[in-house]
Coordinates of N, CA and C in Angstrom, one line a residue:
X1 N -9.9 10.9 14.9 CA -8.8 11.8 14.6 C -7.5 11.0 14.8
X2 N -6.6 11.2 13.9 CA -5.3 10.6 13.9 C -4.2 11.6 14.0
X3 N -3.2 11.2 14.8 CA -2.0 12.0 14.8 C -1.1 11.6 13.6
X4 N -0.6 12.6 12.9 CA 0.3 12.3 11.8 C 1.7 12.4 12.1
X5 N 2.5 11.4 11.8 CA 3.9 11.3 11.9 C 4.6 11.1 10.5
X6 N 5.6 12.0 10.2 CA 6.2 11.8 8.9 C 7.6 11.3 9.1
X7 N 8.0 10.4 8.1 CA 9.3 9.8 8.1 C 9.9 10.0 6.7
X8 N 11.3 10.0 6.7 CA 12.0 10.1 5.4 C 13.1 9.0 5.5
X9 N 12.7 7.8 5.2 CA 13.6 6.7 5.3 C 13.4 5.6 4.3
X10 N 14.3 4.7 4.3 CA 14.2 3.6 3.3 C 13.0 2.7 3.6
X11 N 12.6 1.9 2.6 CA 11.5 1.0 2.8 C 11.8 0.0 3.9
X12 N 13.1 -0.4 3.9 CA 13.5 -1.4 4.9 C 13.4 -0.9 6.3
X13 N 13.9 0.3 6.5 CA 13.8 0.9 7.9 C 12.3 1.1 8.3
X14 N 11.5 1.6 7.4 CA 10.1 1.9 7.7 C 9.3 0.6 8.0
X15 N 9.6 -0.5 7.2 CA 8.9 -1.7 7.5 C 9.4 -2.4 8.8
X16 N 10.6 -2.1 9.2 CA 11.1 -2.7 10.4 C 10.6 -2.0 11.6
X17 N 9.9 -0.9 11.5 CA 9.3 -0.3 12.7 C 8.2 -1.2 13.3
X18 N 8.2 -1.3 14.6 CA 7.3 -2.1 15.3 C 6.0 -1.3 15.7
X19 N 4.9 -2.0 15.8 CA 3.7 -1.4 16.3 C 4.0 -1.0 17.8
X20 N 3.8 0.2 18.2 CA 4.0 0.5 19.7 C 3.2 -0.3 20.6
X21 N 3.8 -0.7 21.7 CA 3.1 -1.5 22.7 C 1.9 -0.7 23.3
X22 N 2.0 0.6 23.5 CA 0.9 1.4 23.9 C 0.5 2.3 22.7
X23 N -0.1 1.7 21.8 CA -0.4 2.4 20.5 C -1.5 3.4 20.7
X24 N -1.4 4.5 19.9 CA -2.4 5.5 19.8 C -2.8 5.6 18.3
X25 N -3.9 6.2 18.0 CA -4.4 6.3 16.6 C -3.4 7.3 15.9
X26 N -2.7 6.7 14.9 CA -1.7 7.5 14.2 C -1.7 7.2 12.7
X27 N -1.3 8.1 11.9 CA -1.0 7.9 10.5 C 0.5 8.1 10.3
X28 N 1.2 7.1 9.8 CA 2.6 7.3 9.5 C 2.8 7.5 8.0
X29 N 3.3 8.6 7.6 CA 3.6 8.9 6.2 C 5.1 8.7 6.0
X30 N 5.4 7.9 5.0 CA 6.9 7.7 4.7 C 7.2 8.3 3.3
X31 N 8.0 9.3 3.3 CA 8.5 9.9 2.0 C 9.7 9.0 1.7
X32 N 9.4 7.9 0.9 CA 10.4 6.9 0.7 C 11.7 7.4 0.2
X33 N 12.8 7.0 0.8 CA 14.2 7.6 0.5 C 14.9 6.9 -0.7
X34 N 14.4 5.8 -1.2 CA 15.0 5.1 -2.3 C 14.1 4.1 -2.9
X35 N 14.3 3.7 -4.1 CA 13.4 2.8 -4.8 C 13.5 1.4 -4.1
X36 N 12.4 0.7 -4.0 CA 12.3 -0.6 -3.4 C 11.3 -1.4 -4.0
X37 N 11.5 -2.7 -4.1 CA 10.5 -3.7 -4.4 C 10.2 -4.4 -3.1
X38 N 9.0 -4.2 -2.6 CA 8.6 -4.7 -1.3 C 7.8 -6.0 -1.5
X39 N 8.3 -7.1 -1.0 CA 7.6 -8.4 -1.1 C 6.6 -8.6 0.0
X40 N 5.6 -9.3 -0.2 CA 4.7 -9.7 0.9 C 5.3 -10.7 1.8
X41 N 4.7 -10.9 3.0 CA 5.3 -11.8 4.0 C 5.5 -13.2 3.6
X42 N 4.7 -13.7 2.7 CA 4.7 -15.1 2.3 C 5.6 -15.3 1.0
X43 N 6.1 -14.2 0.4 CA 6.9 -14.4 -0.8 C 8.4 -14.6 -0.4
X44 N 8.7 -15.8 0.1 CA 10.0 -16.1 0.6 C 11.0 -16.6 -0.4
X45 N 10.5 -17.1 -1.5 CA 11.3 -17.6 -2.6 C 11.8 -16.5 -3.4
X46 N 13.1 -16.1 -3.3 CA 13.6 -14.9 -4.0 C 13.8 -15.2 -5.5
X47 N 13.6 -16.5 -5.9 CA 13.8 -16.8 -7.3 C 12.6 -16.2 -8.1
X48 N 11.6 -15.7 -7.4 CA 10.5 -15.0 -8.2 C 10.9 -13.7 -8.7
X49 N 12.0 -13.1 -8.2 CA 12.4 -11.8 -8.7 C 13.8 -11.9 -9.4
X50 N 14.1 -10.9 -10.2 CA 15.4 -10.8 -10.9 C 16.2 -9.9 -10.0
X51 N 17.0 -10.5 -9.1 CA 17.8 -9.7 -8.2 C 18.8 -8.9 -8.9
X52 N 19.4 -9.4 -9.9 CA 20.4 -8.7 -10.7 C 19.9 -7.5 -11.4
X53 N 18.7 -7.6 -11.9 CA 18.0 -6.4 -12.5 C 17.7 -5.4 -11.4
X54 N 17.2 -5.8 -10.3 CA 17.0 -4.9 -9.2 C 18.3 -4.1 -8.8
X55 N 19.3 -4.9 -8.7 CA 20.6 -4.3 -8.3 C 21.1 -3.3 -9.4
X56 N 20.9 -3.6 -10.6 CA 21.3 -2.8 -11.7 C 20.5 -1.5 -11.7
X57 N 19.3 -1.5 -11.3 CA 18.4 -0.3 -11.3 C 18.4 0.3 -10.0
X58 N 19.2 -0.1 -9.1 CA 19.3 0.5 -7.7 C 18.0 0.4 -6.9
X59 N 17.3 -0.8 -7.1 CA 16.1 -1.1 -6.3 C 16.4 -2.0 -5.2
X60 N 16.1 -1.6 -4.0 CA 16.3 -2.5 -2.8 C 15.2 -3.5 -2.8
X61 N 15.6 -4.7 -2.3 CA 14.6 -5.8 -2.2 C 14.2 -5.9 -0.7
X62 N 13.0 -5.7 -0.3 CA 12.5 -5.6 1.1 C 11.3 -6.5 1.2
X63 N 11.2 -7.2 2.4 CA 10.0 -8.0 2.7 C 9.3 -7.3 3.9
X64 N 8.0 -7.1 3.7 CA 7.2 -6.5 4.8 C 6.6 -7.7 5.6
X65 N 6.0 -7.3 6.7 CA 5.4 -8.4 7.6 C 4.0 -8.6 7.4
X66 N 3.4 -7.8 6.4 CA 2.0 -8.0 6.1 C 1.9 -8.8 4.8
X67 N 0.7 -9.3 4.5 CA 0.6 -10.1 3.4 C 0.4 -9.4 2.0
X68 N 0.1 -10.2 1.0 CA -0.1 -9.7 -0.3 C 1.1 -9.9 -1.2
X69 N 0.9 -9.4 -2.5 CA 2.0 -9.5 -3.5 C 3.0 -8.3 -3.4
X70 N 3.9 -8.3 -4.4 CA 5.0 -7.3 -4.4 C 4.5 -5.9 -4.8
X71 N 5.1 -4.9 -4.3 CA 4.8 -3.5 -4.6 C 6.1 -2.8 -5.0
X72 N 6.1 -2.1 -6.1 CA 7.3 -1.3 -6.4 C 7.1 0.1 -6.0
X73 N 8.0 0.6 -5.1 CA 8.0 1.9 -4.6 C 9.1 2.8 -5.1
X74 N 8.8 3.9 -5.8 CA 9.8 4.8 -6.3 C 9.5 6.2 -5.8
X75 N 10.6 6.8 -5.2 CA 10.4 8.2 -4.7 C 9.7 9.1 -5.8
X76 N 8.8 10.0 -5.3 CA 8.1 10.9 -6.1 C 6.9 10.3 -6.9
X77 N 6.9 9.0 -7.0 CA 5.9 8.4 -7.8 C 4.7 7.7 -6.9
X78 N 4.9 7.8 -5.6 CA 3.9 7.1 -4.7 C 3.7 7.9 -3.5
X79 N 2.5 7.8 -2.9 CA 2.2 8.3 -1.6 C 2.0 7.0 -0.7
X80 N 2.8 7.0 0.4 CA 2.8 5.7 1.2 C 2.5 6.1 2.6
X81 N 1.5 5.5 3.2 CA 1.1 5.8 4.6 C 0.6 4.5 5.3
X82 N 0.9 4.4 6.6 CA 0.4 3.3 7.4 C -0.6 3.9 8.4
X83 N -1.6 3.2 8.7 CA -2.6 3.6 9.7 C -2.5 2.7 10.9
X84 N -2.3 3.3 12.1 CA -2.2 2.5 13.3 C -3.5 2.7 14.1
X85 N -4.2 1.5 14.3 CA -5.5 1.5 15.0 C -5.3 0.7 16.3
X86 N -5.4 1.3 17.4 CA -5.3 0.6 18.7 C -6.4 -0.4 18.9
X87 N -6.1 -1.5 19.6 CA -7.2 -2.4 20.0 C -8.4 -1.8 20.6
X88 N -9.5 -2.0 20.1 CA -10.8 -1.4 20.7 C -11.1 0.0 20.2
X89 N -10.2 0.6 19.4 CA -10.5 2.0 18.9 C -11.4 1.9 17.7
X90 N -12.0 3.0 17.3 CA -12.8 3.0 16.1 C -12.0 2.5 14.9
X91 N -12.6 1.6 14.2 CA -12.0 1.0 13.1 C -11.4 -0.4 13.4
X92 N -11.1 -0.7 14.6 CA -10.5 -2.0 15.0 C -11.7 -3.0 15.0
X93 N -11.3 -4.3 14.7 CA -12.3 -5.3 14.7 C -11.6 -6.7 14.7
X94 N -12.2 -7.7 15.3 CA -11.6 -9.0 15.3 C -11.5 -9.5 13.9
X95 N -12.6 -9.2 13.1 CA -12.6 -9.7 11.7 C -11.5 -9.0 10.9
X96 N -10.7 -9.7 10.2 CA -9.6 -9.2 9.5 C -10.0 -8.2 8.4
X97 N -11.1 -8.4 7.7 CA -11.4 -7.6 6.6 C -12.1 -6.3 7.0
X98 N -12.8 -6.3 8.1 CA -13.6 -5.1 8.5 C -12.8 -3.8 8.6
X99 N -11.6 -3.8 9.3 CA -10.8 -2.6 9.4 C -10.4 -2.1 8.0
X100 N -10.1 -3.0 7.1 CA -9.7 -2.5 5.7 C -10.8 -1.9 5.0
X101 N -12.0 -2.4 5.1 CA -13.2 -1.7 4.5 C -13.4 -0.4 5.2
X102 N -13.3 -0.4 6.5 CA -13.5 0.9 7.3 C -12.5 1.9 6.8
X103 N -11.3 1.6 6.6 CA -10.3 2.5 6.1 C -10.5 2.9 4.6
X104 N -10.9 1.9 3.8 CA -11.2 2.2 2.4 C -12.3 3.3 2.2
X105 N -13.3 3.1 3.0 CA -14.4 4.1 3.0 C -14.0 5.5 3.4
X106 N -13.1 5.6 4.4 CA -12.7 6.9 4.8 C -11.7 7.5 3.8
X107 N -10.9 6.6 3.2 CA -10.0 7.1 2.2 C -10.7 7.7 1.0
X108 N -11.8 6.9 0.5 CA -12.6 7.4 -0.6 C -13.2 8.7 -0.2
X109 N -13.7 8.9 1.0 CA -14.3 10.1 1.4 C -13.3 11.3 1.4
X110 N -12.1 11.0 1.9 CA -11.0 12.0 1.9 C -10.7 12.4 0.5
X111 N -10.7 11.5 -0.5 CA -10.4 11.8 -1.9 C -11.5 12.8 -2.4
X112 N -12.7 12.5 -2.1 CA -13.8 13.3 -2.6 C -13.7 14.7 -1.9
X113 N -13.4 14.8 -0.7 CA -13.3 16.1 0.0 C -12.1 16.9 -0.5
X114 N -11.1 16.2 -1.1 CA -9.9 16.8 -1.6 C -10.1 17.3 -3.1
X115 N -11.3 17.0 -3.6 CA -11.6 17.4 -5.0 C -11.5 16.4 -6.1
X116 N -11.3 15.1 -5.7 CA -11.2 14.1 -6.7 C -12.6 13.9 -7.3
X117 N -12.7 14.1 -8.6 CA -14.0 14.1 -9.2 C -14.4 12.7 -9.8
X118 N -13.5 11.9 -10.1 CA -13.8 10.6 -10.7 C -14.5 9.7 -9.7
X119 N -15.1 8.6 -10.3 CA -15.9 7.7 -9.5 C -15.0 6.9 -8.6
X120 N -15.3 6.8 -7.3 CA -14.5 6.1 -6.3 C -15.4 5.0 -5.7
X121 N -14.9 3.8 -5.7 CA -15.7 2.7 -5.1 C -14.7 1.9 -4.2
X122 N -15.3 1.2 -3.2 CA -14.6 0.4 -2.2 C -15.0 -1.0 -2.3
X123 N -14.0 -1.9 -2.5 CA -14.3 -3.3 -2.5 C -14.7 -3.8 -1.1
X124 N -15.9 -4.1 -0.9 CA -16.4 -4.5 0.4 C -16.6 -6.0 0.4
X125 N -16.1 -6.7 -0.6 CA -16.3 -8.2 -0.7 C -14.9 -8.8 -0.5
X126 N -14.8 -10.1 -0.8 CA -13.6 -10.9 -0.7 C -12.6 -10.5 -1.8
X127 N -11.4 -11.1 -1.7 CA -10.4 -10.8 -2.7 C -10.8 -11.2 -4.1
X128 N -10.5 -10.2 -5.0 CA -10.7 -10.5 -6.4 C -9.3 -10.8 -7.1
X129 N -9.1 -12.1 -7.4 CA -7.9 -12.6 -7.9 C -7.7 -12.6 -9.5
X130 N -6.5 -12.5 -9.9 CA -6.2 -12.5 -11.3 C -5.1 -13.5 -11.5
X131 N -4.6 -13.7 -12.7 CA -3.5 -14.6 -13.0 C -2.3 -14.2 -12.2
X132 N -2.1 -12.9 -12.1 CA -0.8 -12.4 -11.5 C -1.0 -11.8 -10.1
X133 N -2.1 -11.9 -9.5 CA -2.4 -11.1 -8.3 C -1.6 -11.7 -7.1
X134 N -1.2 -13.0 -7.1 CA -0.4 -13.5 -6.0 C 1.0 -12.9 -6.1
X135 N 1.4 -12.7 -7.3 CA 2.8 -12.1 -7.5 C 2.8 -10.6 -7.3
X136 N 1.9 -9.9 -7.9 CA 1.9 -8.4 -8.0 C 0.7 -7.9 -7.2
X137 N 0.9 -7.2 -6.2 CA -0.2 -6.7 -5.3 C -1.3 -5.9 -6.1
X138 N -0.8 -5.0 -7.0 CA -1.8 -4.2 -7.6 C -2.6 -4.8 -8.8
X139 N -2.3 -6.1 -9.0 CA -3.0 -6.8 -10.1 C -4.3 -7.4 -9.5
X140 N -4.5 -7.5 -8.2 CA -5.7 -8.0 -7.6 C -6.3 -6.9 -6.8
X141 N -7.5 -7.2 -6.3 CA -8.2 -6.2 -5.5 C -8.7 -6.9 -4.2
X142 N -8.1 -6.4 -3.1 CA -8.5 -6.9 -1.8 C -9.6 -6.2 -1.1
X143 N -10.1 -6.8 0.0 CA -11.1 -6.1 0.8 C -10.7 -4.7 1.2
X144 N -11.6 -3.7 1.1 CA -11.3 -2.4 1.5 C -10.5 -1.5 0.5
X145 N -9.9 -2.2 -0.5 CA -9.2 -1.4 -1.5 C -10.0 -0.6 -2.3
X146 N -9.5 0.6 -2.8 CA -10.3 1.6 -3.4 C -10.0 1.7 -4.9
X147 N -11.1 1.7 -5.7 CA -10.9 1.8 -7.1 C -11.3 3.2 -7.6
X148 N -10.6 3.7 -8.6 CA -10.9 5.0 -9.3 C -11.3 4.7 -10.7
X149 N -12.5 5.1 -11.1 CA -13.1 4.7 -12.4 C -12.9 3.3 -12.7
X150 N -13.0 2.4 -11.7 CA -13.0 1.0 -11.9 C -11.6 0.3 -11.9
X151 N -10.6 1.1 -11.7 CA -9.2 0.6 -11.6 C -8.6 0.8 -10.2
X152 N -7.8 -0.2 -9.7 CA -7.3 -0.1 -8.4 C -6.5 1.2 -8.1
X153 N -6.8 1.9 -7.1 CA -6.1 3.1 -6.7 C -5.3 2.9 -5.5
X154 N -5.9 2.4 -4.4 CA -5.3 2.3 -3.1 C -5.1 0.8 -2.8
X155 N -3.9 0.4 -2.5 CA -3.6 -0.9 -2.0 C -3.5 -1.0 -0.5
X156 N -4.0 -2.0 0.2 CA -3.9 -2.1 1.6 C -3.5 -3.5 2.0
X157 N -2.5 -3.6 2.9 CA -2.2 -4.8 3.5 C -2.2 -4.6 5.1
X158 N -2.2 -5.7 5.8 CA -2.4 -5.6 7.3 C -1.6 -6.5 8.1
X159 N -1.1 -6.0 9.2 CA -0.5 -6.9 10.2 C -1.1 -6.4 11.6
X160 N -1.1 -7.3 12.5 CA -1.7 -6.9 13.8 C -1.0 -7.6 15.0
X161 N -1.1 -6.9 16.1 CA -0.6 -7.4 17.4 C -1.7 -7.3 18.4
X162 N -1.4 -7.7 19.6 CA -2.5 -7.5 20.7 C -2.8 -6.0 20.9
X163 N -1.8 -5.2 20.7 CA -1.9 -3.8 21.0 C -2.7 -3.0 19.9
X164 N -2.5 -3.4 18.7 CA -3.1 -2.6 17.6 C -2.9 -3.4 16.3
X165 N -3.5 -2.7 15.2 CA -3.3 -3.2 13.9 C -2.7 -2.1 13.1
X166 N -2.0 -2.5 12.0 CA -1.2 -1.6 11.2 C -1.7 -1.9 9.7
X167 N -2.4 -0.9 9.2 CA -2.8 -1.0 7.8 C -1.8 -0.3 6.9
X168 N -1.2 -1.0 6.0 CA -0.1 -0.4 5.2 C -0.7 -0.1 3.8
X169 N -0.5 1.1 3.4 CA -1.3 1.6 2.2 C -0.4 2.4 1.3
X170 N -0.7 2.4 0.0 CA -0.1 3.4 -0.9 C -0.9 3.5 -2.2
X171 N -0.7 4.7 -2.8 CA -1.3 4.9 -4.2 C -0.2 5.6 -5.0
X172 N -0.4 5.5 -6.3 CA 0.5 6.0 -7.3 C 0.2 7.3 -7.9
X173 N 1.2 8.1 -8.2 CA 1.1 9.4 -9.0 C 1.4 9.1 -10.4
X174 N 2.3 8.2 -10.6 CA 2.7 7.7 -12.0 C 2.8 6.2 -11.9
X175 N 2.5 5.6 -13.0 CA 2.5 4.1 -13.1 C 3.3 3.7 -14.4
X176 N 4.2 2.8 -14.2 CA 5.0 2.3 -15.3 C 5.0 0.8 -15.2
X177 N 4.0 0.1 -15.7 CA 3.9 -1.3 -15.6 C 5.1 -2.0 -16.2
X178 N 5.7 -1.5 -17.2 CA 6.8 -2.1 -17.9 C 8.0 -2.2 -16.9
X179 N 8.2 -1.2 -16.0 CA 9.2 -1.2 -15.1 C 9.1 -2.3 -14.1
X180 N 7.8 -2.7 -13.7 CA 7.5 -3.8 -12.8 C 7.7 -5.1 -13.5
X181 N 7.3 -5.2 -14.7 CA 7.3 -6.5 -15.5 C 8.8 -7.0 -15.5
X182 N 9.7 -6.1 -15.7 CA 11.1 -6.4 -15.9 C 11.8 -7.0 -14.7
X183 N 11.1 -7.0 -13.5 CA 11.7 -7.4 -12.3 C 11.3 -8.9 -11.9
X184 N 10.5 -9.5 -12.7 CA 10.0 -10.8 -12.4 C 10.2 -11.8 -13.6
X185 N 11.0 -12.8 -13.4 CA 11.3 -13.7 -14.5 C 10.0 -14.4 -15.1
X186 N 9.0 -14.6 -14.2 CA 7.8 -15.2 -14.7 C 7.0 -14.3 -15.6
X187 N 7.3 -13.0 -15.5 CA 6.5 -12.1 -16.4 C 7.3 -11.7 -17.7
X188 N 8.5 -12.3 -17.8 CA 9.4 -12.0 -19.0 C 8.6 -12.3 -20.3
X189 N 8.6 -11.3 -21.1 CA 8.0 -11.4 -22.4 C 6.6 -11.1 -22.5
X190 N 5.9 -10.9 -21.4 CA 4.5 -10.5 -21.5 C 4.3 -9.0 -21.8
X191 N 3.3 -8.7 -22.5 CA 3.0 -7.3 -22.7 C 2.5 -6.7 -21.4
X192 N 3.1 -5.5 -20.9 CA 2.7 -4.9 -19.7 C 1.2 -4.7 -19.6
X193 N 0.5 -4.5 -20.8 CA -0.9 -4.2 -20.8 C -1.7 -5.5 -20.3
X194 N -1.0 -6.6 -20.2 CA -1.7 -7.8 -19.8 C -2.0 -7.7 -18.3
X195 N -1.3 -6.9 -17.6 CA -1.5 -6.7 -16.1 C -2.8 -5.8 -16.0
X196 N -3.4 -5.9 -14.8 CA -4.6 -5.0 -14.6 C -4.2 -3.6 -14.6
X197 N -5.0 -2.7 -15.2 CA -4.7 -1.3 -15.2 C -4.7 -0.7 -13.7
X198 N -3.8 0.2 -13.5 CA -3.6 0.8 -12.2 C -4.0 2.3 -12.2
X199 N -4.9 2.7 -11.4 CA -5.2 4.1 -11.3 C -4.1 5.0 -10.6
X200 N -4.1 6.2 -10.9 CA -3.2 7.1 -10.3 C -3.8 8.5 -10.0
X201 N -3.3 9.2 -9.1 CA -3.7 10.6 -8.8 C -2.5 11.5 -8.8
X202 N -2.6 12.7 -9.3 CA -1.5 13.7 -9.3 C -1.1 14.0 -7.9
X203 N 0.2 14.3 -7.8 CA 0.8 14.6 -6.5 C 0.0 15.7 -5.7
X204 N -0.5 16.6 -6.5 CA -1.2 17.8 -5.8 C -2.3 17.4 -4.9
X205 N -2.9 16.2 -5.0 CA -4.0 15.8 -4.2 C -3.5 15.2 -2.8
X206 N -2.2 14.8 -2.8 CA -1.7 14.1 -1.6 C -1.9 14.8 -0.3
X207 N -1.5 16.0 -0.2 CA -1.5 16.7 1.1 C -3.0 16.8 1.6
X208 N -3.9 17.2 0.7 CA -5.3 17.4 1.2 C -5.9 16.0 1.5
X209 N -5.6 15.0 0.7 CA -6.2 13.7 1.1 C -5.7 13.2 2.5
X210 N -4.5 13.3 2.7 CA -3.9 12.9 4.0 C -4.5 13.8 5.2
X211 N -4.7 15.1 4.9 CA -5.2 15.9 5.9 C -6.6 15.5 6.3
X212 N -7.4 15.3 5.3 CA -8.8 14.9 5.5 C -8.9 13.5 6.2
X213 N -8.0 12.6 5.8 CA -7.9 11.3 6.4 C -7.6 11.4 7.9
X214 N -6.6 12.2 8.2 CA -6.2 12.4 9.6 C -7.4 12.9 10.5
X215 N -8.2 13.7 9.8 CA -9.3 14.4 10.6 C -10.6 13.5 10.6
X216 N -10.5 12.3 9.9 CA -11.7 11.5 9.9 C -12.0 10.7 11.1

């Protein structure tokens, strides 16, 4: 069982939140307050993005403390939640990949319980890389990430402290690959269909999925 906490704040504020020293099992749901391009912890060279285009479109540039590629977050187009698992609690493991697979399996079960009828699978193997997966998070498939009809639905990244680990997750209600392509100079001129297809779920599923996940 997870306690649910809801936030209505920018991606920068939410990512700046620390894992509590005396953590309990919680799910943090952020109703993102503004558009943001969230970079992975290793994406330190800002020349990979078009900062002027981000500014023109009102997209904040934020770096998270967990790994992986960039994620575009737009209000009303994404459900974003983080799962806090205290050290030694169910789901926690020394192995980095095991908690992500554990969560992916529970997310898939929550989707089924909420009435999602399409085929749901969990990647329980190593990272599946593509030409652009280092740059764009949803172009690759990491351990524990969930696919809907063979296309990536749930993205997961992870950071951990001695007290707990924090699995940062999101899925889309609407996907506009062209909007993402325009933010990266290295993607300039490519057909958005060259990126891996991204699955989405209508907003109506979000409340039930999160409720089932909190109860798992």
